[in-house]
Structures are given as C-alpha cells and as structure tokens.
Short mmCIF file of C-alpha atoms and ligand atoms in Angstrom, two decimals:
data_model
loop_
_atom_site.label_atom_id
_atom_site.label_comp_id
_atom_site.label_asym_id
_atom_site.label_seq_id
_atom_site.Cartn_x
_atom_site.Cartn_y
_atom_site.Cartn_z
CA MET A 1 -6.00 -23.37 6.76
CA SER A 2 -9.64 -23.77 6.25
CA ASP A 3 -11.10 -25.90 3.18
CA LYS A 4 -11.99 -24.20 -0.02
CA PRO A 5 -15.41 -22.74 -0.26
CA GLU A 6 -17.48 -24.66 -3.17
CA LYS A 7 -17.78 -21.33 -4.66
CA LEU A 8 -16.06 -17.75 -4.13
CA ILE A 9 -18.41 -16.14 -6.07
CA THR A 10 -22.36 -16.76 -5.98
CA ASP A 11 -24.46 -16.71 -8.94
CA ASP A 12 -25.67 -13.22 -8.10
CA GLY A 13 -21.97 -12.10 -8.48
CA LEU A 14 -21.25 -11.35 -4.90
CA ARG A 15 -17.91 -12.45 -3.24
CA LEU A 16 -18.00 -14.08 0.39
CA ASP A 17 -17.52 -10.82 2.00
CA GLY A 18 -20.42 -9.37 0.09
CA ARG A 19 -18.52 -7.39 -2.43
CA ARG A 20 -18.94 -7.02 -6.10
CA ALA A 21 -16.15 -7.77 -8.52
CA ASP A 22 -15.08 -4.18 -8.93
CA GLU A 23 -15.26 -3.32 -5.11
CA ILE A 24 -12.39 -2.67 -2.80
CA ARG A 25 -12.80 -3.44 0.80
CA PRO A 26 -13.30 -0.65 3.33
CA MET A 27 -10.25 1.37 4.35
CA LYS A 28 -9.79 3.40 7.43
CA ILE A 29 -6.64 5.77 7.53
CA GLU A 30 -5.15 7.66 10.55
CA ILE A 31 -2.46 10.23 10.15
CA GLY A 32 0.30 11.21 12.71
CA VAL A 33 -0.06 8.14 15.22
CA LEU A 34 3.68 7.66 16.12
CA SER A 35 5.44 10.76 18.23
CA ARG A 36 8.76 9.63 17.56
CA ALA A 37 8.46 9.27 13.82
CA ASP A 38 8.88 12.37 11.24
CA GLY A 39 5.43 10.90 9.76
CA SER A 40 3.19 8.19 10.33
CA CYS A 41 -0.02 6.45 9.32
CA TYR A 42 -1.92 3.60 10.61
CA LEU A 43 -4.12 1.88 8.05
CA GLU A 44 -6.93 -0.66 8.07
CA TRP A 45 -8.05 -2.18 4.83
CA GLY A 46 -10.49 -5.07 5.16
CA LYS A 47 -8.78 -7.29 7.93
CA ASN A 48 -5.12 -5.91 7.12
CA LYS A 49 -3.79 -3.75 9.94
CA ILE A 50 -0.52 -1.86 8.90
CA LEU A 51 1.45 0.74 10.83
CA VAL A 52 4.14 2.92 9.08
CA GLY A 53 6.78 5.24 10.50
CA VAL A 54 8.80 7.54 8.22
CA PHE A 55 12.04 9.19 9.41
CA GLY A 56 14.18 11.87 7.64
CA PRO A 57 15.60 12.89 5.49
CA ARG A 58 18.31 12.51 8.03
CA GLU A 59 22.32 11.88 7.81
CA ALA A 60 22.79 8.56 6.23
CA HIS A 61 24.72 6.10 8.67
CA PRO A 62 26.79 4.36 7.61
CA ARG A 63 28.61 6.85 5.83
CA ARG A 64 29.50 4.50 2.72
CA SER A 65 25.51 4.27 2.19
CA GLN A 66 25.49 7.94 1.65
CA ARG A 67 25.17 9.31 -2.05
CA SER A 68 26.55 12.66 -2.62
CA ASP A 69 24.02 13.75 -5.11
CA THR A 70 21.00 12.26 -3.60
CA ALA A 71 19.05 10.84 -0.83
CA VAL A 72 18.69 7.09 -0.39
CA ILE A 73 15.32 5.66 0.14
CA ARG A 74 15.08 2.46 2.38
CA TYR A 75 12.06 0.78 2.66
CA ARG A 76 11.59 -2.08 5.43
CA TYR A 77 8.55 -4.25 5.31
CA ASN A 78 8.23 -6.47 8.14
CA MET A 79 5.41 -8.89 9.11
CA ALA A 80 4.62 -9.08 13.10
CA SER A 81 5.08 -12.88 13.94
CA PHE A 82 1.28 -12.73 15.25
CA SER A 83 0.11 -11.05 12.11
CA VAL A 84 -1.03 -14.25 10.22
CA GLU A 85 -2.65 -17.38 11.18
CA ASP A 86 0.39 -19.54 11.72
CA ARG A 87 3.26 -17.84 13.43
CA ALA A 88 5.25 -15.86 11.11
CA ARG A 89 8.97 -16.47 11.63
CA PRO A 90 10.76 -13.27 13.13
CA GLY A 91 13.41 -11.41 10.94
CA PRO A 92 13.81 -10.75 7.19
CA SER A 93 12.53 -13.53 4.69
CA ARG A 94 13.11 -13.85 1.06
CA ARG A 95 9.35 -12.54 0.60
CA SER A 96 10.15 -9.48 2.90
CA ILE A 97 13.17 -8.45 1.14
CA GLU A 98 11.66 -8.65 -2.23
CA ILE A 99 8.39 -6.76 -0.74
CA SER A 100 10.89 -4.06 0.65
CA LYS A 101 12.58 -3.54 -2.60
CA VAL A 102 9.49 -3.55 -5.02
CA SER A 103 8.07 -1.23 -2.54
CA ARG A 104 10.95 1.13 -2.30
CA GLU A 105 11.30 1.12 -6.27
CA ALA A 106 7.54 2.28 -6.43
CA PHE A 107 8.27 5.51 -4.48
CA GLU A 108 11.38 6.24 -6.19
CA PRO A 109 9.56 8.09 -9.46
CA VAL A 110 7.84 10.69 -7.05
CA ILE A 111 10.11 11.33 -3.97
CA MET A 112 12.35 14.50 -4.79
CA THR A 113 15.54 12.78 -3.46
CA GLU A 114 17.75 15.08 -5.28
CA LEU A 115 16.79 17.92 -2.82
CA PHE A 116 18.49 15.93 0.25
CA PRO A 117 22.06 14.69 -0.91
CA LYS A 118 23.71 12.40 1.54
CA THR A 119 20.86 11.84 3.57
CA ALA A 120 18.46 8.84 4.02
CA ILE A 121 14.62 8.28 4.33
CA ASP A 122 13.56 5.71 6.19
CA ILE A 123 10.25 3.90 5.97
CA PHE A 124 9.27 1.40 8.39
CA VAL A 125 6.34 -0.83 7.86
CA GLU A 126 4.96 -3.18 10.40
CA VAL A 127 2.27 -5.61 9.40
CA LEU A 128 0.03 -6.30 12.47
CA GLN A 129 -2.62 -8.18 10.95
CA ALA A 130 -2.45 -9.96 7.52
CA ASP A 131 -5.54 -10.65 5.27
CA ALA A 132 -3.69 -10.65 1.55
CA GLY A 133 -2.82 -7.36 0.04
CA THR A 134 -0.33 -6.39 2.68
CA ARG A 135 2.12 -5.05 0.24
CA THR A 136 -0.44 -2.87 -1.43
CA ALA A 137 -1.79 -1.63 1.91
CA ALA A 138 1.53 -0.89 3.24
CA ILE A 139 2.24 1.26 0.06
CA ASN A 140 -1.01 3.23 0.61
CA ALA A 141 -0.22 3.76 4.22
CA SER A 142 3.47 4.76 3.40
CA SER A 143 2.30 7.51 0.83
CA ILE A 144 0.44 9.15 3.56
CA ALA A 145 3.16 8.78 6.31
CA LEU A 146 5.68 10.24 3.55
CA ALA A 147 3.37 13.43 3.20
CA ASP A 148 2.96 13.65 6.95
CA ALA A 149 6.86 13.69 7.31
CA GLY A 150 6.64 16.50 4.98
CA ILE A 151 8.88 14.75 2.24
CA PRO A 152 8.63 16.56 -1.05
CA MET A 153 6.94 14.35 -3.72
CA LYS A 154 5.78 14.89 -7.16
CA GLY A 155 2.57 13.32 -6.15
CA LEU A 156 0.91 10.47 -3.99
CA ILE A 157 1.32 6.63 -4.86
CA THR A 158 -1.63 4.42 -4.65
CA SER A 159 -1.66 0.82 -4.84
CA CYS A 160 -4.39 -1.97 -5.43
CA ALA A 161 -4.31 -5.86 -6.60
CA PHE A 162 -6.62 -7.50 -9.07
CA GLY A 163 -7.04 -11.07 -9.50
CA LYS A 164 -8.94 -14.12 -10.78
CA VAL A 165 -11.04 -15.95 -8.69
CA ASP A 166 -13.64 -18.57 -10.17
CA GLY A 167 -12.64 -17.69 -13.48
CA GLN A 168 -13.49 -14.00 -12.87
CA ILE A 169 -11.54 -10.87 -12.79
CA VAL A 170 -11.85 -9.16 -9.23
CA LEU A 171 -10.29 -6.49 -7.55
CA ASP A 172 -8.68 -6.26 -4.27
CA LEU A 173 -8.45 -10.08 -3.08
CA ASN A 174 -9.25 -11.05 0.26
CA LYS A 175 -7.16 -13.89 2.01
CA GLU A 176 -9.66 -16.85 0.88
CA GLU A 177 -9.68 -15.36 -2.79
CA ASP A 178 -5.85 -15.28 -2.45
CA ASN A 179 -5.59 -18.64 -1.31
CA TYR A 180 -7.92 -20.24 -3.51
CA GLY A 181 -7.80 -17.78 -6.57
CA GLU A 182 -6.29 -18.40 -9.96
CA ALA A 183 -4.07 -15.47 -9.99
CA ASP A 184 -2.84 -12.33 -7.97
CA PHE A 185 -1.69 -8.97 -9.73
CA PRO A 186 -0.38 -6.13 -7.26
CA VAL A 187 -0.09 -2.68 -9.06
CA ALA A 188 1.09 0.58 -7.76
CA MET A 189 0.84 4.07 -9.62
CA THR A 190 1.10 7.52 -9.48
CA GLN A 191 -1.78 9.94 -9.26
CA ASP A 192 -1.41 10.57 -13.23
CA GLY A 193 -1.76 6.61 -13.73
CA ASP A 194 1.77 5.99 -14.18
CA ILE A 195 2.64 2.27 -13.07
CA THR A 196 5.54 1.88 -10.48
CA LEU A 197 4.94 -1.46 -9.33
CA LEU A 198 3.57 -4.44 -11.37
CA GLN A 199 3.68 -7.90 -9.95
CA MET A 200 2.09 -11.27 -11.11
CA ASP A 201 1.45 -14.71 -9.57
CA GLY A 202 -0.63 -17.11 -11.45
CA HIS A 203 -2.04 -17.01 -15.15
CA LEU A 204 -3.76 -14.54 -16.89
CA THR A 205 -4.37 -13.60 -20.60
CA PRO A 206 -3.81 -10.53 -21.93
CA GLU A 207 -7.49 -9.67 -22.22
CA GLU A 208 -7.63 -10.67 -18.52
CA ILE A 209 -4.58 -8.27 -17.84
CA ARG A 210 -6.23 -5.33 -19.74
CA LYS A 211 -9.55 -6.15 -17.95
CA GLY A 212 -7.70 -6.03 -14.60
CA LEU A 213 -5.65 -3.09 -15.13
CA GLU A 214 -8.82 -1.18 -15.77
CA LEU A 215 -10.41 -2.41 -12.41
CA VAL A 216 -7.17 -1.29 -10.61
CA LYS A 217 -7.26 2.21 -12.24
CA LYS A 218 -10.90 2.31 -10.51
CA GLY A 219 -9.64 1.11 -7.47
CA CYS A 220 -6.66 3.51 -7.29
CA LYS A 221 -8.75 6.47 -8.07
CA GLU A 222 -10.94 5.78 -5.17
CA ILE A 223 -8.02 5.24 -2.87
CA LEU A 224 -6.56 8.41 -4.07
CA GLU A 225 -9.57 10.32 -2.68
CA ILE A 226 -9.41 8.67 0.70
CA GLN A 227 -5.79 9.50 0.94
CA ARG A 228 -6.45 13.12 -0.24
CA THR A 229 -9.35 13.55 2.27
CA VAL A 230 -7.16 12.20 5.01
CA LEU A 231 -4.37 14.80 3.98
CA ARG A 232 -6.69 17.74 3.58
CA LYS A 233 -8.21 17.22 7.06
CA LYS A 234 -4.61 17.49 8.65
CA PHE A 235 -3.25 20.06 6.40
CA GLU A 236 -5.79 22.29 5.20
CA THR A 237 -6.00 25.66 7.27
CA PRO A 238 -9.54 26.72 7.69
CA ILE A 239 -10.49 30.02 6.09
CA VAL A 240 -11.34 32.37 8.98
CA GLU A 241 -13.57 35.02 7.70
CA PRO A 242 -12.65 38.58 9.18
CA GLU A 243 -15.19 39.51 11.43
CA GLU A 244 -17.47 42.16 10.44
CA GLU A 245 -17.16 45.76 11.96
CA THR A 246 -20.53 46.85 13.67
P1 ADP B 1 0.41 -9.75 -0.03
O1 ADP B 1 0.13 -9.55 1.48
O2 ADP B 1 1.14 -8.52 -0.39
O3 ADP B 1 -0.84 -10.18 -0.68
P2 ADP B 1 1.51 -12.46 -0.42
O4 ADP B 1 0.67 -12.80 -1.77
O5 ADP B 1 2.87 -13.03 -0.46
O6 ADP B 1 1.60 -10.93 -0.26
O7 ADP B 1 0.63 -13.14 0.94
C1 ADP B 1 -0.75 -13.24 0.86
C2 ADP B 1 -1.29 -13.46 2.24
O8 ADP B 1 -0.69 -14.60 2.84
C3 ADP B 1 -0.39 -12.37 3.08
O9 ADP B 1 -1.55 -11.32 3.14
C4 ADP B 1 -0.71 -13.33 4.58
O10 ADP B 1 -2.15 -12.91 5.06
C5 ADP B 1 -0.33 -14.30 4.16
N1 ADP B 1 0.96 -14.73 4.68
C6 ADP B 1 2.36 -14.47 4.05
N2 ADP B 1 3.29 -14.80 4.32
C7 ADP B 1 2.67 -15.52 5.54
C8 ADP B 1 3.66 -16.14 6.79
N3 ADP B 1 4.91 -16.34 6.56
N4 ADP B 1 2.81 -17.38 7.16
C9 ADP B 1 1.47 -17.23 7.22
N5 ADP B 1 0.69 -16.38 6.27
C10 ADP B 1 1.54 -15.76 5.40
#
C-alpha cells in the first residue's frame, strides 16, 4: 500500500483525482453483455470494474429452498482474486457474505417476488477490478441487469457512498480516500429516495451524517439518470412516423 499523502484535499477544495467534494467518479454502463444470462450489465465507476449476470425467475433448487408464496432472491458478490492490489483469497469470506446479504436486502423492497412463487432470482456479481465502493457499484449494475432480465420491479435501486476525508464530508470515496479517510458510509435507495441499505464504518456526528445523506441523494439522482438513459436506449422503440402519401 502506498504511503498516506500529506493532503487528500487541496486548499482549493480539489481531491487527488480532481473531483470536488460533491462529485461522483465517471460511470460507464453496458447492458446485455452476457449471452447466457437472462439479464446482464458491465459497469465501470472510476477504476471499479463490475460484471453482473441475472438468472430467473427459474425453479429454485434445491426444492427445500423454494417458498410457496414468493420468489427467493439470491445475491452473490464475489471478488476476482486479481481484482485488488494484493491477491484476494478465492471463495466466500466474511466480507463477501455480508455484502451479499445487505445487497440482497437492498433489492427486496422493489423486486415483485410475489409474482413468481417457488422460483429463484439469482444475481451474480463479479468484481473484476476494485477501487473502493465496489458494493455500491455492484448494486447499480445489478439494478440494470435485473431490468435487462425483465424482472418486474417497483423502480430502480441506486447506490452511492459518502465519507469523511481530511475532516470534510465528500461523495463517493476512491481507494486512497477509503484507506486514509476517517469514515465511509454506503447507502442504497429507491428512486423515491427510500433508503434500502445503510452502513457506516468510522465515526461521524449526526450533523455530518445529515450533510452526507444530502450529498448521497444528489449522487443517486445523477446515477439514476445514467441508469435511465442506458435502459431507454435499449428498450425504447423509436417512433416511426408514417410516410406521407404523395
Ligand atoms: P467497498 O468495495 O464496497 O468499498 P470495503 O470498504 O470493504 O468495500 O473495501 C474497500 C476497498 O478495499 C475495496 O473496494 C477494495 O479495493 C479493497 N479491498 C477489499 N477487500 C480486499 C482484499 N481482500 N484484499 C485487498 N483489497 C481489498
């Protein structure tokens, strides 16, 4: 790991990657990138690279995992061993199990599981390159992959973190800020702004949390616009004007 830079935010209020406190990293989304999945998404957010495949609703196996009144959502977050600076140990870890659980719960309020009893909806997340904020990036990508699979949802989920760096509240931490910052606070929300994931690592005052949540709302709004643009491009059928008779 590199040494802590003297300052993570310059006197002009710029962060090391040139962003202001309230700016998210550039995000790029591709939809439908896997031919064998029902829905898929490849997302780059800053240096994060995430691939998501969604399968289902399909008959849940083993049978004892089925629920007679609803579909079960299964979310598996996995980090490729080459995704981080030091090799990540393959297989599930406490961290990946926790992220899988909270991310599944972030989607439960919007996926209309009651329409598909006895089935499973599987969301497989592969982190190909990690640079802080992989759980939020994966949730944004999963939202698109679920929509691509045609899974009925009450709306999209968007996700973004805020944190405290050099005593300042900033949006969407990168790896250096995550390593040397004072706090990291990932959030996911519905498009109506209802929070479906909220975690905190570090110490923040209630006032700092209020300020951070305002920043996150702004970030999520921008992400929702990016998600909507990608989905519109794929699903909106162009209006073809009838040719005028001559
Ligand atoms: P998130 O990626 O959602 O921010 P964390 O806060 O747990 O989750 O991790 C922050 C960053 O630390 C990750 O994005 C990744 O760059 C790095 N990291 C996480 N786990 C490992 C690991 N096992 N080995 C090396 N780096 C890791």
